[in-house]
XYZ file of C-alpha atoms in Angstrom:
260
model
C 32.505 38.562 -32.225
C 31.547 41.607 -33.884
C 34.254 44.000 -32.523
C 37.252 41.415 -34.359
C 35.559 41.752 -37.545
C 37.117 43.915 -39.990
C 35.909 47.119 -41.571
C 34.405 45.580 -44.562
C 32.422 42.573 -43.080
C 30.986 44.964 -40.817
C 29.568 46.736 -43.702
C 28.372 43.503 -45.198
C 27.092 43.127 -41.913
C 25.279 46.090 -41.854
C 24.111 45.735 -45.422
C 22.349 42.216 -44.849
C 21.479 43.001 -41.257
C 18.881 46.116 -42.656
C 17.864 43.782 -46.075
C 16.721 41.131 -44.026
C 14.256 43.194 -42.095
C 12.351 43.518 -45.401
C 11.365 39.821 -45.163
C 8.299 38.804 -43.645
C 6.306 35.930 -42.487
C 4.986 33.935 -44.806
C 7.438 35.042 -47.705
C 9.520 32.997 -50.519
C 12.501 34.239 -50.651
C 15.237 34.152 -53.190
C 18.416 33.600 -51.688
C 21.820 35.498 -53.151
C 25.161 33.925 -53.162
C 28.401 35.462 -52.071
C 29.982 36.499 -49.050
C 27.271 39.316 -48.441
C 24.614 36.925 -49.566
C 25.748 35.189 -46.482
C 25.782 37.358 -44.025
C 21.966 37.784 -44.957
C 20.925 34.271 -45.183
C 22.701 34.061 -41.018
C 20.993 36.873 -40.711
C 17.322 35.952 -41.505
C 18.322 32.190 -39.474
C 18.951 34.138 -36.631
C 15.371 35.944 -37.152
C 14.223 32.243 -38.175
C 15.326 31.211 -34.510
C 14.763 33.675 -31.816
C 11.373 35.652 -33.714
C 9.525 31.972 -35.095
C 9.891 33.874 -39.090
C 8.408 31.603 -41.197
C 9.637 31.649 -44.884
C 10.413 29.508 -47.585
C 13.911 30.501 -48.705
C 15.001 29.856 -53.080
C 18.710 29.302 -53.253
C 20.752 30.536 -56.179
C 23.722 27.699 -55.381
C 24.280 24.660 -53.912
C 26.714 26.294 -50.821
C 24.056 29.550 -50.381
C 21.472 26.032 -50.394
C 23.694 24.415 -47.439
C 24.384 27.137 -45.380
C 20.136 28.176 -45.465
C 19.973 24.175 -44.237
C 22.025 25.075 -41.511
C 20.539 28.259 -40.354
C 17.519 26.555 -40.061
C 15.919 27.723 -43.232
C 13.201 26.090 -45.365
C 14.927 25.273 -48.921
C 12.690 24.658 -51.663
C 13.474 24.988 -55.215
C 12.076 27.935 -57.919
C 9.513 24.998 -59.312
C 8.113 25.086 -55.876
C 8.170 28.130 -55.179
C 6.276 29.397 -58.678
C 7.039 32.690 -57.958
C 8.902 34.626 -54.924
C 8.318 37.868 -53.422
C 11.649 39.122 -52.652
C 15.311 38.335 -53.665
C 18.146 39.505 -51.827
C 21.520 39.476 -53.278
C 25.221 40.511 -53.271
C 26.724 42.659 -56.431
C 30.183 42.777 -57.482
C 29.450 46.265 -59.201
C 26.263 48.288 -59.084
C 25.798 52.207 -61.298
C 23.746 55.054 -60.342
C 20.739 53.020 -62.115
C 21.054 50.131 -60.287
C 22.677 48.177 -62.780
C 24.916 45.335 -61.496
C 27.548 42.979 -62.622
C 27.463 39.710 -60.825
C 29.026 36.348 -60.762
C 32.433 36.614 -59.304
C 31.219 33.580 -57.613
C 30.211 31.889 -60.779
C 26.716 31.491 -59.742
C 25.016 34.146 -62.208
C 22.741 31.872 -64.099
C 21.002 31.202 -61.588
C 21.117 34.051 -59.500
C 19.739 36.310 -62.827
C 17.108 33.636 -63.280
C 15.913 34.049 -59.630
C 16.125 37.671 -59.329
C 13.290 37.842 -62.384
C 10.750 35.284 -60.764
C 10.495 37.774 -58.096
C 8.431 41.060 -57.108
C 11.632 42.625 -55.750
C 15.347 42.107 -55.597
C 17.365 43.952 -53.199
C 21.101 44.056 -53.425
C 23.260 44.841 -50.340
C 26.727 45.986 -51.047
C 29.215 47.801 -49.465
C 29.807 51.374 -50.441
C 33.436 49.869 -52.658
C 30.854 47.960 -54.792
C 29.587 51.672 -56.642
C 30.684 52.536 -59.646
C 30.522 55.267 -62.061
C 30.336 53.144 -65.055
C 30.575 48.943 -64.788
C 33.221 47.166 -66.326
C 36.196 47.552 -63.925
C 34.952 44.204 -62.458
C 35.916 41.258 -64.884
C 32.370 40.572 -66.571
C 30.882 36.584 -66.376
C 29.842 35.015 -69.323
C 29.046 31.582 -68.706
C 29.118 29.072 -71.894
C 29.232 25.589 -72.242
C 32.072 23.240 -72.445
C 31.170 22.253 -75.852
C 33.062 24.078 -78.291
C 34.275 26.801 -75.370
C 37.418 27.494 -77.477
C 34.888 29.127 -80.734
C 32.620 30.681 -78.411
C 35.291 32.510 -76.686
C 36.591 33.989 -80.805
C 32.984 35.135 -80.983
C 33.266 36.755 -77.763
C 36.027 38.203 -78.621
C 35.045 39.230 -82.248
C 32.134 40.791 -80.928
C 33.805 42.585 -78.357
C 35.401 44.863 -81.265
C 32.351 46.750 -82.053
C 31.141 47.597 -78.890
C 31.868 50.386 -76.668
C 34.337 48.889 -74.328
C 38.066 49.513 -73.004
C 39.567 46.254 -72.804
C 39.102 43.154 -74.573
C 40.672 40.241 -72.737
C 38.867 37.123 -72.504
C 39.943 34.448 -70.152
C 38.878 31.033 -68.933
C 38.222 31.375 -65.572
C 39.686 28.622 -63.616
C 39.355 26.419 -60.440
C 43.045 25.355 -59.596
C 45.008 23.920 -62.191
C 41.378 23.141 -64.054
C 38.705 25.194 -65.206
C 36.017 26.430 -62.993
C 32.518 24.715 -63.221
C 29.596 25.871 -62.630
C 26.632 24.166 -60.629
C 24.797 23.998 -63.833
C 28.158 22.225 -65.533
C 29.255 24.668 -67.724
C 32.677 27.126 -68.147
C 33.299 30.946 -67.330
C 34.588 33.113 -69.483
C 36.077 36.470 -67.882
C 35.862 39.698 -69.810
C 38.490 42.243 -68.841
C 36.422 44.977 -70.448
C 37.526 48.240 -67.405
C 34.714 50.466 -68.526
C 31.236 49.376 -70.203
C 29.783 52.263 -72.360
C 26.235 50.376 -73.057
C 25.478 47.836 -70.863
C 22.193 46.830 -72.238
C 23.758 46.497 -75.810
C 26.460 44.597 -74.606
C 24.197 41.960 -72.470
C 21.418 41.982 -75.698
C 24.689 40.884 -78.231
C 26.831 38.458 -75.985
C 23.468 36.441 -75.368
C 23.288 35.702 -79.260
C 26.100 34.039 -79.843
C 25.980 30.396 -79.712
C 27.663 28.685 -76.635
C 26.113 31.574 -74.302
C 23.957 30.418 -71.673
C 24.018 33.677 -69.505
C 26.196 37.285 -68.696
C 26.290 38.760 -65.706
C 25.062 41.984 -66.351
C 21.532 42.522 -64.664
C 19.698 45.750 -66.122
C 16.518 46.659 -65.194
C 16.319 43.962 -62.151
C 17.611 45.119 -58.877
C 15.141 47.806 -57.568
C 16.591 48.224 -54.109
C 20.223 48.811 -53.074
C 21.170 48.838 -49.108
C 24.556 50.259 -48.935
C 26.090 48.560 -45.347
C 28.865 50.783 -43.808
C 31.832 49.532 -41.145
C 29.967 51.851 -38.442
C 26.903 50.991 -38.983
C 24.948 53.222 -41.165
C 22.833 52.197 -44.173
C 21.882 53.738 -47.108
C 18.790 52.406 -48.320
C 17.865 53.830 -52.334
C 14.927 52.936 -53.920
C 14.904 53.192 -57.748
C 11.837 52.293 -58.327
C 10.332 55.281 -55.547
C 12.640 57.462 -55.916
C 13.800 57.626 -52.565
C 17.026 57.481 -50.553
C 16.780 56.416 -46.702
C 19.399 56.523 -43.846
C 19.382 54.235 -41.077
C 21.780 52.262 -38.977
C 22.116 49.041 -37.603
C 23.522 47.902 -33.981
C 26.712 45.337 -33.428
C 25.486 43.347 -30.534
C 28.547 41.292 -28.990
C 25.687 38.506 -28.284
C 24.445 38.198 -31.619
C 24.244 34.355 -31.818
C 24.876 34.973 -35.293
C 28.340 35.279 -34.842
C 28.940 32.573 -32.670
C 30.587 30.159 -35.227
C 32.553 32.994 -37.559
């Protein structure tokens, strides 16, 4: 029920509640991963149900792809689809501009490739997830398993000319192995605390051979709904130049949170 839920899911609560209402009938939809992300895709199941919405949903994982299945959500892939209207997605880290770092869930790739076949992508965050500068938030760089060990020396060499704090780079792992990603590849994490130039970062990791994809997204998200634990949403609009308050309701009978 909504009243056990703690301060911070309501927020992500709050956050995807509000997002979702910017779908509409008829819409393909890219669909986020993360633990906001799904609180969004439950959210648009429950419109799915009880208002007859009709949409076509893109998932940016295999579990975001299960739990739409479950909602009752029509799951089609980005070849389908062709192009999507909307995405709506989670952020580990989002600046004043609306740039993000994402992929603490290791989904990225996709997520980055989704977000750019679309007209819009909203991210919905709760107010911990903004950030003066990016970079406190270990930043993704996916790479393939082939020669991991070299890429991650060119990571690392690069890392010393660029306008960064820390230079740690880790294999992220799963367990006692290392983490894989739906697409088969590796993470590596970089421990960077503060990013002075995000685009020039993003523009030189992608050139070195063995990167498939970064997390940084510049330039994408155009829509941020901040969820708060009472309720209240900040809506800000980059792209209009607008900032909106609202605030969404915790109904006890939400059927959406019959199975948390």
């Amino acid at each position: 029920m909504p009243g056990e839920l703690s301060p911070i899911d309501k927020a992500k609560f709050a956050a995807a509640k509000r997002a979702s209402a910017f779908v509409e009938s008829g819409m393909k939809v890219g669909l986020g991963t993360g633990s906001t992300a799904a609180w969004m895709v439950r959210c648009l199941g429950e419109r799915v149900r009880d208002e007859g919405l009709r949409i076509k949903g893109v998932p940016t994982s295999t579990r975001t792809a299960d739990l739409a299945r479950e909602m009752g959500i029509e799951v089609i892939s980005l070849d389908e689809a062709g192009w999507l209207d909307l995405t709506i997605d989670g952020a580990d880290e989002f600046d004043a501009e609306l740039n993000l770092i994402k992929g603490g869930g290791g989904a990225h790739l996709q997520e980055k490739i989704v977000a750019t076949a679309s007209d819009r992508m909203i991210v919905i965050a709760d107010p911990a997830k903004e950030v003066a500068h990016l970079g406190a938030f270990p930043l993704p760089v996916e790479v393939i398993s082939f020669g991991w060990t070299a890429t991650r020396k060119l990571v690392e060499e690069a890392l010393e000319g660029l306008d960064v704090l820390g230079r740690e780079v880790t294999l992220r792992m799963d367990g006692t192995a290392p983490f894989v990603t739906d697409e088969g590849n590796r993470i590596l994490d970089l421990h960077l605390k503060r990013i002075g130039n995000p685009r020039q970062l993003s523009l030189l990791i992608n050139q070195i051979p063995g990167v498939v994809e970064n997390g940084l997204f510049i330039d994408i998200c155009d829509v941020v709904v901040i969820g708060h634990g009472d309720g209240r949403v900040e809506i800000r609009d980059i792209t209009a130049g607008t900032v909106a308050e609202d605030r969404v309701a915790f109904a006890d009978g939400d059927n959406l949170f019959s199975n948390i």
